[in-house]
Amino acid sequence: MNNHGLSKENMLASLPLVLQQDKSMMALADGIAELLSQRPDEIDHLRIYSAIDRLPEQILDILAYDFKVDWWDGNYSLEEKRRTLKGSWQVHKMLGTKAAVETAISAVYPDTQVQEWFQYGGLPYHFRLLIDATYENVDPAKHNRVLERVKYYKNLRSVLDLIEYYDAGGTATVYAMVGCSGCEITDGATAECYQEV
């Protein structure tokens, strides 16, 4: 238990000076501070964001609804749900940016990178995703989740040229990507999915 300094004295000391000089307000504040200082365990249970890694899956689903995580999928793995919820506040602030796309896709595939058109000689406002699938399973369902997230997070004028899954180890992606339609294995460790979004 951590009482966060929630003593009656600390709470009363935090009142603005103008309220400290008002007898009615001080009486009200004194009563409220007395009650709150006796409930540190209950107050500690209100911490949500710092407890995401410990919360049960059902609570994560409820929080996603409450925090308006519109791209939420109840079929995500528990780890994907935790990463998605943790990144949702940042994504809401950055919607329509490269960082939003990277953050959103990184919940499914950590270390995803967005490469913008000027980095690879593409057409203006085009981009591609570079997804490290070394330690993650790649299947059509996950690929569809990536496409859905890209549609939701990208700027409306931006166009996805391709999604490149690669395996730093050089073996897993070849076998995993065979199940994804529309993909072409370009070498022993890279699968390129041409999907227009």
PDB file of C-alpha atoms in Angstrom:
ATOM      1  CA  MET A   1       0.000   0.000   0.000  1.00  0.00           C
ATOM      2  CA  ASN A   2       1.179   3.475  -0.810  1.00  0.00           C
ATOM      3  CA  ASN A   3      -0.718   6.331   0.821  1.00  0.00           C
ATOM      4  CA  HIS A   4       0.675   8.866  -1.693  1.00  0.00           C
ATOM      5  CA  GLY A   5       0.980  11.445   1.096  1.00  0.00           C
ATOM      6  CA  LEU A   6      -2.787  11.469   1.558  1.00  0.00           C
ATOM      7  CA  SER A   7      -2.787  12.617   5.138  1.00  0.00           C
ATOM      8  CA  LYS A   8      -5.431  14.993   6.435  1.00  0.00           C
ATOM      9  CA  GLU A   9      -2.770  17.644   7.049  1.00  0.00           C
ATOM     10  CA  ASN A  10      -1.317  17.394   3.524  1.00  0.00           C
ATOM     11  CA  MET A  11      -4.733  17.694   1.905  1.00  0.00           C
ATOM     12  CA  LEU A  12      -5.681  20.715   3.993  1.00  0.00           C
ATOM     13  CA  ALA A  13      -2.324  22.355   3.295  1.00  0.00           C
ATOM     14  CA  SER A  14      -2.940  22.032  -0.438  1.00  0.00           C
ATOM     15  CA  LEU A  15      -6.042  24.225  -0.335  1.00  0.00           C
ATOM     16  CA  PRO A  16      -5.621  27.670  -1.885  1.00  0.00           C
ATOM     17  CA  LEU A  17      -5.081  30.477   0.622  1.00  0.00           C
ATOM     18  CA  VAL A  18      -8.435  32.086  -0.143  1.00  0.00           C
ATOM     19  CA  LEU A  19     -10.241  28.855   0.824  1.00  0.00           C
ATOM     20  CA  GLN A  20      -8.107  28.392   3.951  1.00  0.00           C
ATOM     21  CA  GLN A  21      -9.424  31.748   5.191  1.00  0.00           C
ATOM     22  CA  ASP A  22     -13.074  30.757   4.713  1.00  0.00           C
ATOM     23  CA  LYS A  23     -14.396  28.967   7.839  1.00  0.00           C
ATOM     24  CA  SER A  24     -17.178  27.150   5.945  1.00  0.00           C
ATOM     25  CA  MET A  25     -14.787  25.838   3.305  1.00  0.00           C
ATOM     26  CA  MET A  26     -12.254  24.752   5.923  1.00  0.00           C
ATOM     27  CA  ALA A  27     -14.957  22.843   7.822  1.00  0.00           C
ATOM     28  CA  LEU A  28     -16.037  21.071   4.607  1.00  0.00           C
ATOM     29  CA  ALA A  29     -12.433  20.383   3.592  1.00  0.00           C
ATOM     30  CA  ASP A  30     -11.621  19.083   7.078  1.00  0.00           C
ATOM     31  CA  GLY A  31     -14.471  16.557   6.902  1.00  0.00           C
ATOM     32  CA  ILE A  32     -13.564  15.381   3.393  1.00  0.00           C
ATOM     33  CA  ALA A  33      -9.844  15.171   4.212  1.00  0.00           C
ATOM     34  CA  GLU A  34     -10.639  13.117   7.314  1.00  0.00           C
ATOM     35  CA  LEU A  35     -12.640  10.602   5.259  1.00  0.00           C
ATOM     36  CA  LEU A  36     -10.114  10.364   2.422  1.00  0.00           C
ATOM     37  CA  SER A  37      -7.148   9.910   4.757  1.00  0.00           C
ATOM     38  CA  GLN A  38      -8.871   6.832   6.240  1.00  0.00           C
ATOM     39  CA  ARG A  39      -9.267   5.124   2.839  1.00  0.00           C
ATOM     40  CA  PRO A  40      -5.786   4.785   1.314  1.00  0.00           C
ATOM     41  CA  ASP A  41      -6.386   1.182   0.184  1.00  0.00           C
ATOM     42  CA  GLU A  42      -9.528   2.137  -1.732  1.00  0.00           C
ATOM     43  CA  ILE A  43      -7.779   5.114  -3.289  1.00  0.00           C
ATOM     44  CA  ASP A  44      -4.855   2.895  -4.279  1.00  0.00           C
ATOM     45  CA  HIS A  45      -7.268   0.652  -6.238  1.00  0.00           C
ATOM     46  CA  LEU A  46      -8.223   3.617  -8.420  1.00  0.00           C
ATOM     47  CA  ARG A  47      -4.823   3.653 -10.090  1.00  0.00           C
ATOM     48  CA  ILE A  48      -5.526   2.222 -13.516  1.00  0.00           C
ATOM     49  CA  TYR A  49      -2.843   3.224 -15.978  1.00  0.00           C
ATOM     50  CA  SER A  50       0.059   2.045 -13.823  1.00  0.00           C
ATOM     51  CA  ALA A  51      -1.720  -1.287 -13.232  1.00  0.00           C
ATOM     52  CA  ILE A  52      -2.427  -2.244 -16.867  1.00  0.00           C
ATOM     53  CA  ASP A  53       0.174  -5.034 -16.743  1.00  0.00           C
ATOM     54  CA  ARG A  54      -1.624  -6.605 -13.766  1.00  0.00           C
ATOM     55  CA  LEU A  55      -5.281  -6.104 -14.693  1.00  0.00           C
ATOM     56  CA  PRO A  56      -7.379  -9.084 -15.805  1.00  0.00           C
ATOM     57  CA  GLU A  57      -8.387  -9.315 -19.452  1.00  0.00           C
ATOM     58  CA  GLN A  58     -12.069  -8.527 -18.788  1.00  0.00           C
ATOM     59  CA  ILE A  59     -11.117  -5.210 -17.169  1.00  0.00           C
ATOM     60  CA  LEU A  60      -8.895  -4.345 -20.155  1.00  0.00           C
ATOM     61  CA  ASP A  61     -11.881  -4.851 -22.481  1.00  0.00           C
ATOM     62  CA  ILE A  62     -14.014  -2.550 -20.320  1.00  0.00           C
ATOM     63  CA  LEU A  63     -11.284   0.108 -20.154  1.00  0.00           C
ATOM     64  CA  ALA A  64     -10.857   0.013 -23.934  1.00  0.00           C
ATOM     65  CA  TYR A  65     -14.555   0.781 -24.313  1.00  0.00           C
ATOM     66  CA  ASP A  66     -14.464   3.498 -21.631  1.00  0.00           C
ATOM     67  CA  PHE A  67     -11.360   5.140 -23.130  1.00  0.00           C
ATOM     68  CA  LYS A  68     -12.837   4.971 -26.653  1.00  0.00           C
ATOM     69  CA  VAL A  69     -10.160   2.751 -28.149  1.00  0.00           C
ATOM     70  CA  ASP A  70     -12.186   2.331 -31.358  1.00  0.00           C
ATOM     71  CA  TRP A  71      -9.649   0.019 -32.991  1.00  0.00           C
ATOM     72  CA  TRP A  72      -9.922  -2.494 -30.116  1.00  0.00           C
ATOM     73  CA  ASP A  73     -10.431  -6.137 -31.025  1.00  0.00           C
ATOM     74  CA  GLY A  74     -11.625  -8.568 -28.361  1.00  0.00           C
ATOM     75  CA  ASN A  75      -9.659 -11.307 -30.135  1.00  0.00           C
ATOM     76  CA  TYR A  76      -6.288  -9.679 -29.424  1.00  0.00           C
ATOM     77  CA  SER A  77      -3.943 -11.689 -27.261  1.00  0.00           C
ATOM     78  CA  LEU A  78      -3.599 -10.489 -23.670  1.00  0.00           C
ATOM     79  CA  GLU A  79      -0.214  -8.921 -24.429  1.00  0.00           C
ATOM     80  CA  GLU A  80      -1.594  -7.136 -27.522  1.00  0.00           C
ATOM     81  CA  LYS A  81      -4.461  -5.790 -25.418  1.00  0.00           C
ATOM     82  CA  ARG A  82      -2.052  -4.445 -22.803  1.00  0.00           C
ATOM     83  CA  ARG A  83       0.167  -2.788 -25.427  1.00  0.00           C
ATOM     84  CA  THR A  84      -2.831  -1.349 -27.286  1.00  0.00           C
ATOM     85  CA  LEU A  85      -4.349   0.150 -24.149  1.00  0.00           C
ATOM     86  CA  LYS A  86      -1.012   1.601 -22.996  1.00  0.00           C
ATOM     87  CA  GLY A  87      -0.452   3.264 -26.353  1.00  0.00           C
ATOM     88  CA  SER A  88      -4.015   4.473 -26.876  1.00  0.00           C
ATOM     89  CA  TRP A  89      -3.583   7.830 -25.119  1.00  0.00           C
ATOM     90  CA  GLN A  90      -0.551   8.670 -27.200  1.00  0.00           C
ATOM     91  CA  VAL A  91      -2.266   7.524 -30.389  1.00  0.00           C
ATOM     92  CA  HIS A  92      -5.334   9.687 -29.717  1.00  0.00           C
ATOM     93  CA  LYS A  93      -3.052  12.703 -29.450  1.00  0.00           C
ATOM     94  CA  MET A  94      -1.167  11.893 -32.658  1.00  0.00           C
ATOM     95  CA  LEU A  95      -3.901  10.454 -34.898  1.00  0.00           C
ATOM     96  CA  GLY A  96      -3.021  10.881 -38.573  1.00  0.00           C
ATOM     97  CA  THR A  97       0.752  10.948 -38.060  1.00  0.00           C
ATOM     98  CA  LYS A  98       3.627   8.580 -38.725  1.00  0.00           C
ATOM     99  CA  ALA A  99       4.105   8.149 -34.968  1.00  0.00           C
ATOM    100  CA  ALA A 100       0.455   7.120 -34.509  1.00  0.00           C
ATOM    101  CA  VAL A 101       0.772   4.415 -37.175  1.00  0.00           C
ATOM    102  CA  GLU A 102       4.030   3.124 -35.677  1.00  0.00           C
ATOM    103  CA  THR A 103       2.598   3.083 -32.151  1.00  0.00           C
ATOM    104  CA  ALA A 104      -0.597   1.328 -33.224  1.00  0.00           C
ATOM    105  CA  ILE A 105       1.104  -1.361 -35.301  1.00  0.00           C
ATOM    106  CA  SER A 106       3.742  -1.861 -32.603  1.00  0.00           C
ATOM    107  CA  ALA A 107       0.987  -3.169 -30.323  1.00  0.00           C
ATOM    108  CA  VAL A 108       0.683  -6.120 -32.727  1.00  0.00           C
ATOM    109  CA  TYR A 109       4.308  -6.230 -33.940  1.00  0.00           C
ATOM    110  CA  PRO A 110       6.808  -4.455 -31.669  1.00  0.00           C
ATOM    111  CA  ASP A 111       9.516  -2.415 -33.427  1.00  0.00           C
ATOM    112  CA  THR A 112       7.441  -1.595 -36.511  1.00  0.00           C
ATOM    113  CA  GLN A 113       8.804   1.241 -38.628  1.00  0.00           C
ATOM    114  CA  VAL A 114       7.069   3.538 -41.098  1.00  0.00           C
ATOM    115  CA  GLN A 115       9.202   4.484 -44.074  1.00  0.00           C
ATOM    116  CA  GLU A 116       7.978   7.661 -45.764  1.00  0.00           C
ATOM    117  CA  TRP A 117       8.048   8.236 -49.531  1.00  0.00           C
ATOM    118  CA  PHE A 118      11.145  10.444 -49.504  1.00  0.00           C
ATOM    119  CA  GLN A 119      13.105   7.756 -47.620  1.00  0.00           C
ATOM    120  CA  TYR A 120      12.695   5.151 -50.373  1.00  0.00           C
ATOM    121  CA  GLY A 121      12.011   7.223 -53.504  1.00  0.00           C
ATOM    122  CA  GLY A 122       8.241   6.682 -53.621  1.00  0.00           C
ATOM    123  CA  LEU A 123       5.469   9.004 -54.693  1.00  0.00           C
ATOM    124  CA  PRO A 124       4.606  11.961 -52.445  1.00  0.00           C
ATOM    125  CA  TYR A 125       2.414  11.055 -49.442  1.00  0.00           C
ATOM    126  CA  HIS A 126       3.065   7.349 -49.892  1.00  0.00           C
ATOM    127  CA  PHE A 127       4.610   5.165 -47.211  1.00  0.00           C
ATOM    128  CA  ARG A 128       5.414   1.576 -46.408  1.00  0.00           C
ATOM    129  CA  LEU A 129       5.598  -0.466 -43.236  1.00  0.00           C
ATOM    130  CA  LEU A 130       8.663  -2.426 -42.197  1.00  0.00           C
ATOM    131  CA  ILE A 131       7.570  -5.052 -39.684  1.00  0.00           C
ATOM    132  CA  ASP A 132      10.060  -7.164 -37.747  1.00  0.00           C
ATOM    133  CA  ALA A 133       8.313 -10.530 -37.456  1.00  0.00           C
ATOM    134  CA  THR A 134      11.325 -12.338 -35.969  1.00  0.00           C
ATOM    135  CA  TYR A 135       9.634 -13.199 -32.672  1.00  0.00           C
ATOM    136  CA  GLU A 136       5.969 -12.911 -33.660  1.00  0.00           C
ATOM    137  CA  ASN A 137       3.676 -15.232 -35.585  1.00  0.00           C
ATOM    138  CA  VAL A 138       2.526 -13.828 -38.905  1.00  0.00           C
ATOM    139  CA  ASP A 139      -0.787 -15.039 -40.216  1.00  0.00           C
ATOM    140  CA  PRO A 140      -3.637 -13.655 -42.320  1.00  0.00           C
ATOM    141  CA  ALA A 141      -5.640 -12.582 -39.239  1.00  0.00           C
ATOM    142  CA  LYS A 142      -2.726 -10.535 -37.874  1.00  0.00           C
ATOM    143  CA  HIS A 143      -2.082  -9.089 -41.313  1.00  0.00           C
ATOM    144  CA  ASN A 144      -5.728  -7.975 -41.508  1.00  0.00           C
ATOM    145  CA  ARG A 145      -5.388  -6.355 -38.065  1.00  0.00           C
ATOM    146  CA  VAL A 146      -2.394  -4.413 -39.358  1.00  0.00           C
ATOM    147  CA  LEU A 147      -4.393  -3.226 -42.384  1.00  0.00           C
ATOM    148  CA  GLU A 148      -7.337  -2.174 -40.189  1.00  0.00           C
ATOM    149  CA  ARG A 149      -5.072  -0.199 -37.883  1.00  0.00           C
ATOM    150  CA  VAL A 150      -3.321   1.506 -40.777  1.00  0.00           C
ATOM    151  CA  LYS A 151      -6.689   2.620 -42.179  1.00  0.00           C
ATOM    152  CA  TYR A 152      -7.695   4.029 -38.814  1.00  0.00           C
ATOM    153  CA  TYR A 153      -4.441   5.822 -37.901  1.00  0.00           C
ATOM    154  CA  LYS A 154      -2.973   7.112 -41.121  1.00  0.00           C
ATOM    155  CA  ASN A 155      -3.583  10.535 -42.567  1.00  0.00           C
ATOM    156  CA  LEU A 156      -6.447  10.412 -45.078  1.00  0.00           C
ATOM    157  CA  ARG A 157      -4.237  11.605 -47.958  1.00  0.00           C
ATOM    158  CA  SER A 158      -1.514   9.019 -47.271  1.00  0.00           C
ATOM    159  CA  VAL A 159      -1.267   5.812 -49.297  1.00  0.00           C
ATOM    160  CA  LEU A 160       0.262   2.558 -48.096  1.00  0.00           C
ATOM    161  CA  ASP A 161       2.519   1.141 -50.834  1.00  0.00           C
ATOM    162  CA  LEU A 162       3.462  -2.127 -49.171  1.00  0.00           C
ATOM    163  CA  ILE A 163       3.955  -3.967 -45.914  1.00  0.00           C
ATOM    164  CA  GLU A 164       7.297  -5.693 -45.623  1.00  0.00           C
ATOM    165  CA  TYR A 165       7.590  -8.445 -43.021  1.00  0.00           C
ATOM    166  CA  TYR A 166      11.148  -9.417 -42.321  1.00  0.00           C
ATOM    167  CA  ASP A 167      12.871 -11.875 -40.067  1.00  0.00           C
ATOM    168  CA  ALA A 168      16.242 -10.817 -38.675  1.00  0.00           C
ATOM    169  CA  GLY A 169      17.037 -14.514 -38.171  1.00  0.00           C
ATOM    170  CA  GLY A 170      16.200 -15.315 -41.804  1.00  0.00           C
ATOM    171  CA  THR A 171      13.886 -18.325 -41.440  1.00  0.00           C
ATOM    172  CA  ALA A 172      10.545 -17.883 -39.664  1.00  0.00           C
ATOM    173  CA  THR A 173       8.868 -15.381 -41.984  1.00  0.00           C
ATOM    174  CA  VAL A 174       9.165 -17.517 -45.108  1.00  0.00           C
ATOM    175  CA  TYR A 175       7.038 -20.245 -43.582  1.00  0.00           C
ATOM    176  CA  ALA A 176       4.641 -17.958 -41.749  1.00  0.00           C
ATOM    177  CA  MET A 177       3.883 -15.709 -44.731  1.00  0.00           C
ATOM    178  CA  VAL A 178       2.948 -18.498 -47.117  1.00  0.00           C
ATOM    179  CA  GLY A 179      -0.555 -18.319 -45.618  1.00  0.00           C
ATOM    180  CA  CYS A 180      -0.969 -14.591 -46.421  1.00  0.00           C
ATOM    181  CA  SER A 181      -2.494 -14.068 -49.828  1.00  0.00           C
ATOM    182  CA  GLY A 182      -1.044 -11.289 -51.923  1.00  0.00           C
ATOM    183  CA  CYS A 183       2.459 -11.732 -50.506  1.00  0.00           C
ATOM    184  CA  GLU A 184       5.633 -12.347 -52.375  1.00  0.00           C
ATOM    185  CA  ILE A 185       8.748 -13.824 -50.782  1.00  0.00           C
ATOM    186  CA  THR A 186      11.575 -11.645 -52.104  1.00  0.00           C
ATOM    187  CA  ASP A 187      14.468 -13.381 -50.365  1.00  0.00           C
ATOM    188  CA  GLY A 188      14.970 -15.951 -47.629  1.00  0.00           C
ATOM    189  CA  ALA A 189      13.845 -13.549 -44.926  1.00  0.00           C
ATOM    190  CA  THR A 190      11.439 -10.994 -46.390  1.00  0.00           C
ATOM    191  CA  ALA A 191       7.787 -11.166 -47.415  1.00  0.00           C
ATOM    192  CA  GLU A 192       6.289  -8.164 -49.177  1.00  0.00           C
ATOM    193  CA  CYS A 193       2.510  -7.717 -49.097  1.00  0.00           C
ATOM    194  CA  TYR A 194       1.167  -5.402 -51.729  1.00  0.00           C
ATOM    195  CA  GLN A 195      -2.054  -4.024 -50.351  1.00  0.00           C
ATOM    196  CA  GLU A 196      -3.457  -0.635 -51.226  1.00  0.00           C
ATOM    197  CA  VAL A 197      -5.021   1.169 -48.293  1.00  0.00           C
TER     198      VAL A 197
END
